Tab-separated table of C-alpha atoms and ligand atoms in Angstrom:
chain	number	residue	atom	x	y	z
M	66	UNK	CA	35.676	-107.112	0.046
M	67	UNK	CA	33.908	-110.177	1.072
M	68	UNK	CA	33.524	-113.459	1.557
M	69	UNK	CA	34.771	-115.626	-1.835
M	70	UNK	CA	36.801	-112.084	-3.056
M	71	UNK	CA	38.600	-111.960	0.154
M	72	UNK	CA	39.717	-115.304	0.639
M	73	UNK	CA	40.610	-115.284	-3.140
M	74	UNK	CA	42.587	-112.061	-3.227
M	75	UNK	CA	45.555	-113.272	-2.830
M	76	UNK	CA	45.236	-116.177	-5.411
M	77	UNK	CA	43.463	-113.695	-8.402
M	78	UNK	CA	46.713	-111.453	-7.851
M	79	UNK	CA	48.843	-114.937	-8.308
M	80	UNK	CA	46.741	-115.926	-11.675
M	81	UNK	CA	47.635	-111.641	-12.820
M	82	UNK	CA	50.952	-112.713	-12.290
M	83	UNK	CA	51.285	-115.711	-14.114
M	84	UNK	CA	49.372	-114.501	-17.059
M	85	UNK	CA	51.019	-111.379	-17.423
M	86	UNK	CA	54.256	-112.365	-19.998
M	87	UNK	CA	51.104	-113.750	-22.113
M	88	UNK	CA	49.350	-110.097	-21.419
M	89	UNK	CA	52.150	-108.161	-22.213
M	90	UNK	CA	52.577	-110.696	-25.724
M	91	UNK	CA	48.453	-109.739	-26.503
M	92	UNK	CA	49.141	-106.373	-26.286
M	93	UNK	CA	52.276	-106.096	-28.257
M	94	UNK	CA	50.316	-107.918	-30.692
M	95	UNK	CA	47.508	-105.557	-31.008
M	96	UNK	CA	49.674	-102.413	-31.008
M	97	UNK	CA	50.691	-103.962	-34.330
M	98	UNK	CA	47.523	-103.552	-36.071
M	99	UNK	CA	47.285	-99.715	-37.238
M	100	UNK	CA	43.840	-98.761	-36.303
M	101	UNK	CA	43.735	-95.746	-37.254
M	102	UNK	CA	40.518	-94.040	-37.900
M	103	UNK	CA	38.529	-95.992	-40.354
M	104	UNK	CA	41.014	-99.245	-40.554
M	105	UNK	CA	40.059	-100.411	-36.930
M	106	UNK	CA	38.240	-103.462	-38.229
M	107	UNK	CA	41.239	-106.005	-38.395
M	108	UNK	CA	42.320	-104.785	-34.832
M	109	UNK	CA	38.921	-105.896	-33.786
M	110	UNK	CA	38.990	-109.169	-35.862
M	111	UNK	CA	41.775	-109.780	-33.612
M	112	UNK	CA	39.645	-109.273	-30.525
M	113	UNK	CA	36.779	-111.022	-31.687
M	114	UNK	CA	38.877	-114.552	-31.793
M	115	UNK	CA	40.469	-113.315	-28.297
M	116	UNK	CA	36.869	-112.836	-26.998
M	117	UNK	CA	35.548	-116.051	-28.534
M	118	UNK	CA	38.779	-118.186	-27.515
M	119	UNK	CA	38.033	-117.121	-24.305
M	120	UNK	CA	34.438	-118.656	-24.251
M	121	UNK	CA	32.848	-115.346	-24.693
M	122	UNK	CA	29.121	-114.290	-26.522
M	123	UNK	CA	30.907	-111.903	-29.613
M	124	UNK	CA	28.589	-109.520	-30.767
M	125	UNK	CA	30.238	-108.308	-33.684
M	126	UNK	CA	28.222	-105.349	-36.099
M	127	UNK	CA	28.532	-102.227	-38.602
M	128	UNK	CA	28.409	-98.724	-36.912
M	129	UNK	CA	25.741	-96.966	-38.884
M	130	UNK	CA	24.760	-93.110	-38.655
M	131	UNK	CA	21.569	-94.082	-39.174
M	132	UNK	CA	21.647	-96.021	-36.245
M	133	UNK	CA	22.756	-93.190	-34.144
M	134	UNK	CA	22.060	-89.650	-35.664
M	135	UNK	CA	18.966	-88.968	-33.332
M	136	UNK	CA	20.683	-90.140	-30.232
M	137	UNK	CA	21.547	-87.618	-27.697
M	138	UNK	CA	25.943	-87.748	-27.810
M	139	UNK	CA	26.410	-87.944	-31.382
M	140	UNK	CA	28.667	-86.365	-33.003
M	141	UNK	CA	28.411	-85.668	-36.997
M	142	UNK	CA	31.128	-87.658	-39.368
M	143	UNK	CA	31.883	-86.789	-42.855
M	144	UNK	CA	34.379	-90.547	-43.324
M	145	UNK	CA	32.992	-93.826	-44.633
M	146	UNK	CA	31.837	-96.313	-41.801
M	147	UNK	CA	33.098	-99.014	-44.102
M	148	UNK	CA	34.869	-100.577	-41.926
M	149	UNK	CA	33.570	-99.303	-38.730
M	150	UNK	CA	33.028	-102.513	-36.692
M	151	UNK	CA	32.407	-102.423	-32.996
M	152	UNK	CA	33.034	-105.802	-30.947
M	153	UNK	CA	31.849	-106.990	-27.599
M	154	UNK	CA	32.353	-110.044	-25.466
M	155	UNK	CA	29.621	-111.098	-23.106
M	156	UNK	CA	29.311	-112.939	-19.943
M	157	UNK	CA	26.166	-113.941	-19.662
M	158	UNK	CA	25.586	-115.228	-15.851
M	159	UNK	CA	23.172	-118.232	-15.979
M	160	UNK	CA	20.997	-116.927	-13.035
M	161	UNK	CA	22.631	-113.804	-12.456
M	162	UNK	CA	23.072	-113.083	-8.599
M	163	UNK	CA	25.395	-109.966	-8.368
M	164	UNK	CA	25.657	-107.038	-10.080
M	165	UNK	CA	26.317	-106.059	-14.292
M	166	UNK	CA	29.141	-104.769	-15.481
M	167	UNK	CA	30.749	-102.762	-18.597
M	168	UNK	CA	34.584	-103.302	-19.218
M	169	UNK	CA	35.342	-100.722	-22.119
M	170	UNK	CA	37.969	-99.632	-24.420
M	171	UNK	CA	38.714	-98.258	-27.550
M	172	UNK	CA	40.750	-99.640	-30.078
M	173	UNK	CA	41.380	-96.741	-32.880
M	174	UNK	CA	44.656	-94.792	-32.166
M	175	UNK	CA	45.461	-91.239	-33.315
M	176	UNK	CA	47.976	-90.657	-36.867
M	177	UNK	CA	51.294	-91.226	-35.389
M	178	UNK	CA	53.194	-88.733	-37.187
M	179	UNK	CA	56.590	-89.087	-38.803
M	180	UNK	CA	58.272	-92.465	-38.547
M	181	UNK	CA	61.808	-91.328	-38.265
M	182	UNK	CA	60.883	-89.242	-35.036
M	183	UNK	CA	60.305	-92.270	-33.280
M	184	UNK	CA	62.675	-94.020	-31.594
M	185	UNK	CA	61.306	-97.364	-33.184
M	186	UNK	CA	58.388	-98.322	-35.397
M	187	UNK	CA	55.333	-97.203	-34.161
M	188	UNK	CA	53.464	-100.198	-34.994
M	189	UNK	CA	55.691	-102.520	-33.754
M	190	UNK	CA	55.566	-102.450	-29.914
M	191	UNK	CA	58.853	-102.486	-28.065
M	192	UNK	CA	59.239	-103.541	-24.315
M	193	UNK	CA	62.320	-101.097	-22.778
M	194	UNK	CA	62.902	-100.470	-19.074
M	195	UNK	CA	59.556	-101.335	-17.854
M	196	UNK	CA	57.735	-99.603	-20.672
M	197	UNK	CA	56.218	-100.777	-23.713
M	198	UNK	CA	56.298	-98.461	-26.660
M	199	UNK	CA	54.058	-97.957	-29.585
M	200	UNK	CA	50.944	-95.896	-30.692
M	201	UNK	CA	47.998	-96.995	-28.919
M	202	UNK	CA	50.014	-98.433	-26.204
M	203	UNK	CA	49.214	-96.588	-23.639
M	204	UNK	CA	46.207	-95.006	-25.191
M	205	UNK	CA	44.409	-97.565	-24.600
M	206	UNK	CA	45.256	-100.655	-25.735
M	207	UNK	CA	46.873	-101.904	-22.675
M	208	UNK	CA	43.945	-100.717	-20.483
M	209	UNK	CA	41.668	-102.749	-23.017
M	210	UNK	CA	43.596	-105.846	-22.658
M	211	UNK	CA	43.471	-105.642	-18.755
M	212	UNK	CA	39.453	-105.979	-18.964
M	213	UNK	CA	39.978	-109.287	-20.979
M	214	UNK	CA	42.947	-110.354	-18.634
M	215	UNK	CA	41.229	-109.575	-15.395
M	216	UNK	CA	38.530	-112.220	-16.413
M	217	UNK	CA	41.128	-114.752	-17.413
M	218	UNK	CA	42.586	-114.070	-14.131
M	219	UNK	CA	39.540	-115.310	-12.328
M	220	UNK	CA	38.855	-117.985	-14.387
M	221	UNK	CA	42.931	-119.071	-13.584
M	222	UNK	CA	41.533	-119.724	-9.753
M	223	UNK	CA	38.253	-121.683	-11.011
M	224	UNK	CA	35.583	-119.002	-10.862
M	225	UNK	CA	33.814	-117.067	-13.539
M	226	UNK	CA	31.625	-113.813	-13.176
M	227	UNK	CA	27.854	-114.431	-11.125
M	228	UNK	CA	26.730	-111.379	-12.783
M	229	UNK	CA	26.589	-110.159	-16.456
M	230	UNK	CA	30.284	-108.472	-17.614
M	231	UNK	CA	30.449	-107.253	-21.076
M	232	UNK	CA	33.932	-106.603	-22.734
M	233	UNK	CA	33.566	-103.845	-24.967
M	234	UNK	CA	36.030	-102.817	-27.560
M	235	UNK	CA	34.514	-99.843	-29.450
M	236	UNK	CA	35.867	-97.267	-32.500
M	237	UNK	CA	35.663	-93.421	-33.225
M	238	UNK	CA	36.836	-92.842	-29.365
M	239	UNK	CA	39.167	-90.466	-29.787
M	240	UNK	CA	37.124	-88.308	-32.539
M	241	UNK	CA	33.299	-89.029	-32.024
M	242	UNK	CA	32.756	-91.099	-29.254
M	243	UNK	CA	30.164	-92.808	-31.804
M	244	UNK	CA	31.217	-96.345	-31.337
M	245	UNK	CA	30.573	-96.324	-27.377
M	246	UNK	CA	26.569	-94.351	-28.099
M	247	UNK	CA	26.491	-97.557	-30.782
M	248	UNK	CA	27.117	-99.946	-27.913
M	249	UNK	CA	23.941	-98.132	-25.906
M	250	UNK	CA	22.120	-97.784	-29.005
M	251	UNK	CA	22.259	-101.851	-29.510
M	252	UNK	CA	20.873	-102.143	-25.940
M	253	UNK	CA	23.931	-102.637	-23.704
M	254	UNK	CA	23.189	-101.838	-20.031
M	255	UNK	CA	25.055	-102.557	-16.810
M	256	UNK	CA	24.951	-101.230	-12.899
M	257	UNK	CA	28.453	-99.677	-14.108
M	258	UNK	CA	31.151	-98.878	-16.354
M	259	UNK	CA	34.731	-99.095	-15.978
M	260	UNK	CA	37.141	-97.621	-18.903
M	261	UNK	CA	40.224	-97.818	-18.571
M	262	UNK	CA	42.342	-94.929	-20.172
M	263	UNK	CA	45.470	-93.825	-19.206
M	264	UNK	CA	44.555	-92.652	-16.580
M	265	UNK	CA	47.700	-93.324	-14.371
M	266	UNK	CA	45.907	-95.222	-11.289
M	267	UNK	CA	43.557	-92.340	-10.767
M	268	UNK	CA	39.743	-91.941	-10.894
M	269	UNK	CA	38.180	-89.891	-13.477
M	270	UNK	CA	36.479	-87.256	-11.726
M	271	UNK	CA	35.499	-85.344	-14.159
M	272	UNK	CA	36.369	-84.406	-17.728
M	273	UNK	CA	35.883	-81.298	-20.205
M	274	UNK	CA	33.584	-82.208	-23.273
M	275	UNK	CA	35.067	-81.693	-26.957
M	276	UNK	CA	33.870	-79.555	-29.779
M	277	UNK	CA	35.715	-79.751	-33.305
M	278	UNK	CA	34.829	-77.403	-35.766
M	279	UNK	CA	36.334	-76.926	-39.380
M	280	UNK	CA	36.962	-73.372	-40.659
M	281	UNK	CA	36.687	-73.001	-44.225
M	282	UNK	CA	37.946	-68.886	-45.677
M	283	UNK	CA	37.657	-68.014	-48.880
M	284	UNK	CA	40.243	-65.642	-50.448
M	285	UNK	CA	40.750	-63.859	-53.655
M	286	UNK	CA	43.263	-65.291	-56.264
M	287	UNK	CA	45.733	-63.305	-57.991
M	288	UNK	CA	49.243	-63.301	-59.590
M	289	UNK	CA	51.741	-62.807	-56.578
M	290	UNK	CA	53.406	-60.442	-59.074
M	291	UNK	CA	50.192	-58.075	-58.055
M	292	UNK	CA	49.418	-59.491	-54.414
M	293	UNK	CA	47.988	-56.160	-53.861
M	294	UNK	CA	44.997	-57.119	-56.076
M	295	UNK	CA	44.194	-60.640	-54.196
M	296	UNK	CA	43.390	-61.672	-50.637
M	297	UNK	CA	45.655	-64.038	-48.668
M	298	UNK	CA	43.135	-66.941	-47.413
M	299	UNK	CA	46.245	-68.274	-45.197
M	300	UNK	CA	46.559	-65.303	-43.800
M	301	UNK	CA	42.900	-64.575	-42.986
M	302	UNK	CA	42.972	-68.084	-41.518
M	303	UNK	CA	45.626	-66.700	-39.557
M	304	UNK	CA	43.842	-63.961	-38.291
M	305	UNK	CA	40.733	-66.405	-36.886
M	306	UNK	CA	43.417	-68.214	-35.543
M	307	UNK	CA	44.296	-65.344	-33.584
M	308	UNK	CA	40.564	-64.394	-32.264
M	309	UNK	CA	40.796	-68.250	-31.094
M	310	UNK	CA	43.650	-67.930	-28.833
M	311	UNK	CA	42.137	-64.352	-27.138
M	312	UNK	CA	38.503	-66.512	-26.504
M	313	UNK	CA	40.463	-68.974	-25.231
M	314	UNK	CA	42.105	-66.966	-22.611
M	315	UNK	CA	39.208	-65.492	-21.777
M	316	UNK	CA	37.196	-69.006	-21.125
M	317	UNK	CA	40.021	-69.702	-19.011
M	318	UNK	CA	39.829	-67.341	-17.287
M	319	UNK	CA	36.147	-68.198	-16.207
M	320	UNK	CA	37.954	-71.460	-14.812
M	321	UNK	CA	36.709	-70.481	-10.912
M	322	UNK	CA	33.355	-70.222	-12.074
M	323	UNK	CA	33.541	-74.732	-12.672
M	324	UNK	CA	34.991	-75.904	-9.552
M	325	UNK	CA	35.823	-79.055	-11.026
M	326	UNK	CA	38.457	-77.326	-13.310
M	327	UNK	CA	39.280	-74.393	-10.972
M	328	UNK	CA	42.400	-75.540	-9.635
M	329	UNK	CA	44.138	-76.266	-12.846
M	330	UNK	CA	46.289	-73.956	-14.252
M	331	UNK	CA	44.850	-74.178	-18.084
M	332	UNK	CA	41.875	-76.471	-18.138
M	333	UNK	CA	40.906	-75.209	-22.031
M	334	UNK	CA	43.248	-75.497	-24.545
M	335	UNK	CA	42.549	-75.021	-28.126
M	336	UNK	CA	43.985	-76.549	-30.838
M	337	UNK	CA	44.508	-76.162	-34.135
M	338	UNK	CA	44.998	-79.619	-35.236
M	339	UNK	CA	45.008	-79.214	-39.036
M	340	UNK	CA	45.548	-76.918	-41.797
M	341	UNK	CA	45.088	-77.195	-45.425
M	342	UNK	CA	45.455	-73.741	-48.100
M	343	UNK	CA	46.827	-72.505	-51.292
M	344	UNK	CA	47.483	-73.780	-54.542
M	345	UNK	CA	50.316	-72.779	-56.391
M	346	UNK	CA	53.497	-70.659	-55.299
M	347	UNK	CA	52.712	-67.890	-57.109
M	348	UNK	CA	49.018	-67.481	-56.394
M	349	UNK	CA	47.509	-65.621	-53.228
M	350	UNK	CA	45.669	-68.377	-52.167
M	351	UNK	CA	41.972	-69.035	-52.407
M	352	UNK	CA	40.809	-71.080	-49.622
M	353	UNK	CA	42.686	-71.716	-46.569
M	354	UNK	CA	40.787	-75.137	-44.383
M	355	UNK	CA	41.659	-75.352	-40.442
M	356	UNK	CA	40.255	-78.053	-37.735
M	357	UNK	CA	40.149	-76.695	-34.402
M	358	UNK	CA	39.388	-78.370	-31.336
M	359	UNK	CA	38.178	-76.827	-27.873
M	360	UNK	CA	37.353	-77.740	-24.762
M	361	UNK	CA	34.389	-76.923	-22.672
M	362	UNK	CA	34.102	-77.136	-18.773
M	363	UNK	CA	32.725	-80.387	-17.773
M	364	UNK	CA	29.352	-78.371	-16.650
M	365	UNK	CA	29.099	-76.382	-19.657
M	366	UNK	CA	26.424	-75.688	-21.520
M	367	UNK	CA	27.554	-77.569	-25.294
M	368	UNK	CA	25.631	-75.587	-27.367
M	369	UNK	CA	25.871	-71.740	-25.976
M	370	UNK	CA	29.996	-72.828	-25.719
M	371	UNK	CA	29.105	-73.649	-29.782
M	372	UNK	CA	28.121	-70.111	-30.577
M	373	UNK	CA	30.310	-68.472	-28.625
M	374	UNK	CA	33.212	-70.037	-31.147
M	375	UNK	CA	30.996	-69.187	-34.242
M	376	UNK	CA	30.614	-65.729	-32.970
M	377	UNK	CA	34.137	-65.345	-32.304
M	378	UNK	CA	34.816	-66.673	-35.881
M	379	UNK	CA	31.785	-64.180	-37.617
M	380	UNK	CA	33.355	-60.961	-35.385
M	381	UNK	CA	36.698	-61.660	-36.618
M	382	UNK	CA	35.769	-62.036	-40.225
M	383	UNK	CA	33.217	-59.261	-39.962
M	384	UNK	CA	36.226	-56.752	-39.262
M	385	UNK	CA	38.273	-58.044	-42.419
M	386	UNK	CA	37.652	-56.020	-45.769
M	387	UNK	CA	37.646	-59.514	-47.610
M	388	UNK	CA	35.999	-62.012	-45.213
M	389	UNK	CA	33.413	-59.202	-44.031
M	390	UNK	CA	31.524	-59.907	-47.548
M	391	UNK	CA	32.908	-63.551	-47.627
M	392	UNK	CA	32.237	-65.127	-44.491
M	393	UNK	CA	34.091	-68.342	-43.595
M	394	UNK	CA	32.037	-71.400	-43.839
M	395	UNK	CA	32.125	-73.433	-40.324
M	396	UNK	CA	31.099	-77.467	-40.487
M	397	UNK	CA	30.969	-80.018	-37.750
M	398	UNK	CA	31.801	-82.957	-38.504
M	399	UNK	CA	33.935	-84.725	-35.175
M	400	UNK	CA	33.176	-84.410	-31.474
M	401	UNK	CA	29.595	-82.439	-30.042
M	402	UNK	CA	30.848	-84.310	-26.587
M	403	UNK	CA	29.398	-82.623	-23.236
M	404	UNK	CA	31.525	-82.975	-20.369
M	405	UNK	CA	30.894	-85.680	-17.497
M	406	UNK	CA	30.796	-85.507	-14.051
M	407	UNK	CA	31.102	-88.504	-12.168
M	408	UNK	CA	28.170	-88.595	-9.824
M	409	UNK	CA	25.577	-91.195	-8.488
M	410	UNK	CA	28.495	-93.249	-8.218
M	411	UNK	CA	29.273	-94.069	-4.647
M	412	UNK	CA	29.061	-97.830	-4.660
M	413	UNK	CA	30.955	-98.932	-7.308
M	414	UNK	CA	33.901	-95.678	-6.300
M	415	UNK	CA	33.797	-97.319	-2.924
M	416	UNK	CA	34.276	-100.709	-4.561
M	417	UNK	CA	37.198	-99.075	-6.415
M	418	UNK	CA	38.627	-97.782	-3.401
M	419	UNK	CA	38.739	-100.941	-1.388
M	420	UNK	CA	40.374	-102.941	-4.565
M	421	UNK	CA	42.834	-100.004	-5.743
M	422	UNK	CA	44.205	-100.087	-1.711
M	423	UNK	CA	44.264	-103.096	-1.132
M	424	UNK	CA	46.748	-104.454	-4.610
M	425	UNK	CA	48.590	-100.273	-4.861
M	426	UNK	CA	48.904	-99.996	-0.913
M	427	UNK	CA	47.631	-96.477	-1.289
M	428	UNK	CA	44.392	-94.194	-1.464
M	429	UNK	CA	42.791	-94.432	-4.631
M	430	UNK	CA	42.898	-90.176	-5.668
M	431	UNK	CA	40.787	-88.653	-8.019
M	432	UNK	CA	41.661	-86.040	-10.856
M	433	UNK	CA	39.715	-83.848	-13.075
M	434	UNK	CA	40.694	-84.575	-16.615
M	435	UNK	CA	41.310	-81.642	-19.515
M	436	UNK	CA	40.240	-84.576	-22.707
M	437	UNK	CA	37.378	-86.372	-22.841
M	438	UNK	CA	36.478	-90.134	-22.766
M	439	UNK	CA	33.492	-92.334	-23.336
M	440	UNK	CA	32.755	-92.325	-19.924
M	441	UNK	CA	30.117	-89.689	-20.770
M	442	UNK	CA	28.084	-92.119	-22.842
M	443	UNK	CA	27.243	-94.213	-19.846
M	444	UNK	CA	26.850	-91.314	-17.091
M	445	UNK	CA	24.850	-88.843	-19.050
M	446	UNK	CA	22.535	-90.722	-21.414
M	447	UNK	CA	22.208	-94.081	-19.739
M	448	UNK	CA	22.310	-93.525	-15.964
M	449	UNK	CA	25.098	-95.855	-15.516
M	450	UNK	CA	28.205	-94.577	-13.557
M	451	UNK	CA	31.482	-94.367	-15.707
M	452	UNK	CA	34.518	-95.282	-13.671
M	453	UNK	CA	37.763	-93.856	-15.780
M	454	UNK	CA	40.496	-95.695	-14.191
M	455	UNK	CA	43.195	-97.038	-16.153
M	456	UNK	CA	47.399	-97.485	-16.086
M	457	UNK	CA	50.305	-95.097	-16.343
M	458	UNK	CA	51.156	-94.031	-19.768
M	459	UNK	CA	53.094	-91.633	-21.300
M	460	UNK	CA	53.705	-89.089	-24.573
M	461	UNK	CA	49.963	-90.157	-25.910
M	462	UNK	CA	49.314	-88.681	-29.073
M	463	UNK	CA	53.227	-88.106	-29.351
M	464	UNK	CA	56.207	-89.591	-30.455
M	465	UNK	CA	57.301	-92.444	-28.633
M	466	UNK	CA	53.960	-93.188	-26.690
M	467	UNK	CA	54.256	-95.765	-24.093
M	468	UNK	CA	52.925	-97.716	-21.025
M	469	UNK	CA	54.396	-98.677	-18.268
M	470	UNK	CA	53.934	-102.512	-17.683
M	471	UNK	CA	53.850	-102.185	-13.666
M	472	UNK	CA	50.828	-100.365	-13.526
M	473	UNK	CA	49.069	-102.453	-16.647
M	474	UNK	CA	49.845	-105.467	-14.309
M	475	UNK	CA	48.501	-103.389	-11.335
M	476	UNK	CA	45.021	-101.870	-12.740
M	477	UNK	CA	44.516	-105.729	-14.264
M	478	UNK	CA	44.670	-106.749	-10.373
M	479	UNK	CA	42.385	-104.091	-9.227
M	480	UNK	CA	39.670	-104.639	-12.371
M	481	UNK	CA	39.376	-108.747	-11.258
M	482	UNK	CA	39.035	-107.739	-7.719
M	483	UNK	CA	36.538	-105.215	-8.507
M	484	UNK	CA	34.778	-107.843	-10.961
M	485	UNK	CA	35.199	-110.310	-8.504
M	486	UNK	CA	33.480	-108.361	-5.944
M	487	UNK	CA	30.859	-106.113	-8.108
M	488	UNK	CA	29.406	-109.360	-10.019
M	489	UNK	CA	29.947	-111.735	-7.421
M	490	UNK	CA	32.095	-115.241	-7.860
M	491	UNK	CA	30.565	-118.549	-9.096
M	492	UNK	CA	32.783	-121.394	-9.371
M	493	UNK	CA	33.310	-122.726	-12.774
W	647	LIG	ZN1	41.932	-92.905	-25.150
């Protein structure tokens, strides 16, 4: 760190301080609005006026699939973009003398399951012990917040960004990825990309790319009276379901073959996410629908990984009597994300190192991640390193999903020294 970043270290860690009851408020506040898939848009109304109140450009615009459909990274979506709204705050440098930046986050959360399995209302965030609960909390809400909180931080101590820093708070992360390719698509560039995720005060590595894929078999109605006559659509979903789990054995087992998942003990997991069949209690059902989602190596090949599922699917189907002449349909219409390596990256990791140490008092360590991120959108189609580096949460996607307020108050610290550093300090 140098010259203005040093000598301000000390007072930008102060100002991270001082704001952070008002952080922790923000946050709280948008954990309260439910933005689930398709409803994000008055979650980012809310961080348009926090953008603009904080003298920010706010680039505010519809996600369209027109936009985006030819663009390397996207992924196919059967839902209404309605309300599909992606937001970014700009800080425009007037003669920019350091280096661009990308702050970015999602705002849509994952269905939060039954109410009276959490411990309190889901969308109404709770501060306990050091932790503050609710869905999105942790993923990523909080890490969101500290990119907006990292620049009021500097601005506390009288300085403001020399460089360009955009603020990005995108959709459709955690099924798509299609808000952060809109965000390229609309011409947003920077020297790098920080986004932080949950990803407990560790550097994203690298990560395993996403396929989702939705299994539709067909069966053969008939009075349960005569089951005999019918064919059980659950049950031949059941027996996909069960070619699934051997493939994905065996592509674990290839794990030493992609040394940046060989020393995990089960970098691919499959999941069967969702599953929809039958029509009546006393009918063998006719159509059984299943969502499954599986990982790929972060240096796999997206497409071959693609057939290998839809020939697992076809060989399972071809040995059924029913399904041999009635082949399950298969549909995309979710993630097509590649994995990411983080490469080309040594400045800004270096950057990252020096800022982590200097406000955690401990090496900055790396980790190879099992779920994807938008990281991929900057590294692989726009030649901009993504940095995934975010705060300690736990039980995301699960019951009771929280973030521990420490490390939100730490990784805010370590963002405005980076931004402090990366885009260089004028004084306001
Ligand atoms: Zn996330």
């Amino acid at each position: 760190m140098k010259g203005a970043v040093a000598d301000n270290a000390a007072r930008i860690g102060e100002a991270v301080e001082a704001n952070f009851a008002d952080q922790v408020r923000f946050t709280a506040e948008l954990v309260g609005y439910p933005s689930l898939r398709g409803q994000e848009h008055t979650a980012q109304d809310f961080m348009a006026r926090a953008f603009r109140d904080e003298g920010l450009d706010v680039d505010r615009w519809q996600v369209r699939i027109e936009d985006l459909e030819h663009l390397p990274g996207f992924s196919p979506v059967s839902i209404s973009y309605d309300n599909a709204f992606n937001v970014v705050g700009s800080h425009r440098a007037a003669s920019p003398r350091g280096k661009s930046l990308i702050l970015n986050g999602h705002i849509d959360v994952v269905p939060e399951g039954p109410h009276d399995m959490w411990n309190s209302p889901p969308f109404e965030a709770r501060e306990k012990e050091g932790w503050l609960y609710g869905r999105g909390a942790g993923d990523m809400k909080a890490g969101l917040v500290c990119c907006l909180y990292a620049l009021k931080a500097l601005k506390s101590v009288g300085y403001q960004p020399a460089s360009d820093l955009f603020i990005q708070s995108v959709i459709e992360e955690e099924c798509t990825g299609n808000g952060a390719l809109a965000c390229l698509q609309r011409g947003y560039r920077a020297d790098a990309a920080i986004i932080p995720e949950p990803s407990g005060g560790t550097l994203g590595e690298a990560q395993t790319g996403t396929i989702w894929m939705q299994i539709t078999v067909r069966g053969l109605p008939a009075h349960a009276a005569y089951a005999e006559k019918g064919n059980n659509a659950i049950k031949a979903a059941f027996r996909l379901i069960a070619a699934l789990e051997v493939l994905e054995e065996k592509w674990n087992a290839e794990k030493d073959r992609h040394p940046h998942h060989a020393h995990l003990a089960h970098p691919i997991n499959f999941n069967i996410g969702n599953i929809t069949g039958g029509e009546w209690p006393a009918s063998v059902p006719a159509q059984c629908v299943f969502d499954l989602r599986a990982a790929i190596f972060a240096d796999d090949d997206i497409k071959a990984r693609s057939r290998e599922l839809e020939d697992c699917i076809r060989q399972a189907a071809a040995g059924d009597p029913f399904m041999g002449n009635n082949p399950p349909q298969i549909a995309y219409h979710g993630f097509l994300a590649e994995g990411y390596i983080l490469e080309n990256a040594e400045e800004p990791v270096a950057l990252l190192e020096a800022c982590h140490k200097r406000v955690h008092g401990q090496e900055l360590e790396g980790r190879a991640g099992t779920g994807t991120t938008d990281a991929r959108f900057f590294g692989l189609y726009a030649d901009i390193p993504g940095l995934v580096y975010g705060p300690l949460a736990r039980d995301v996607h699960g019951f009771n999903e929280c973030v521990e307020l420490d490390s939100v108050r730490r990784i805010t610290e370590t963002i405005a020294l980076f931004v402090a550093d990366w885009c260089g300090l004028d004084e306001l």
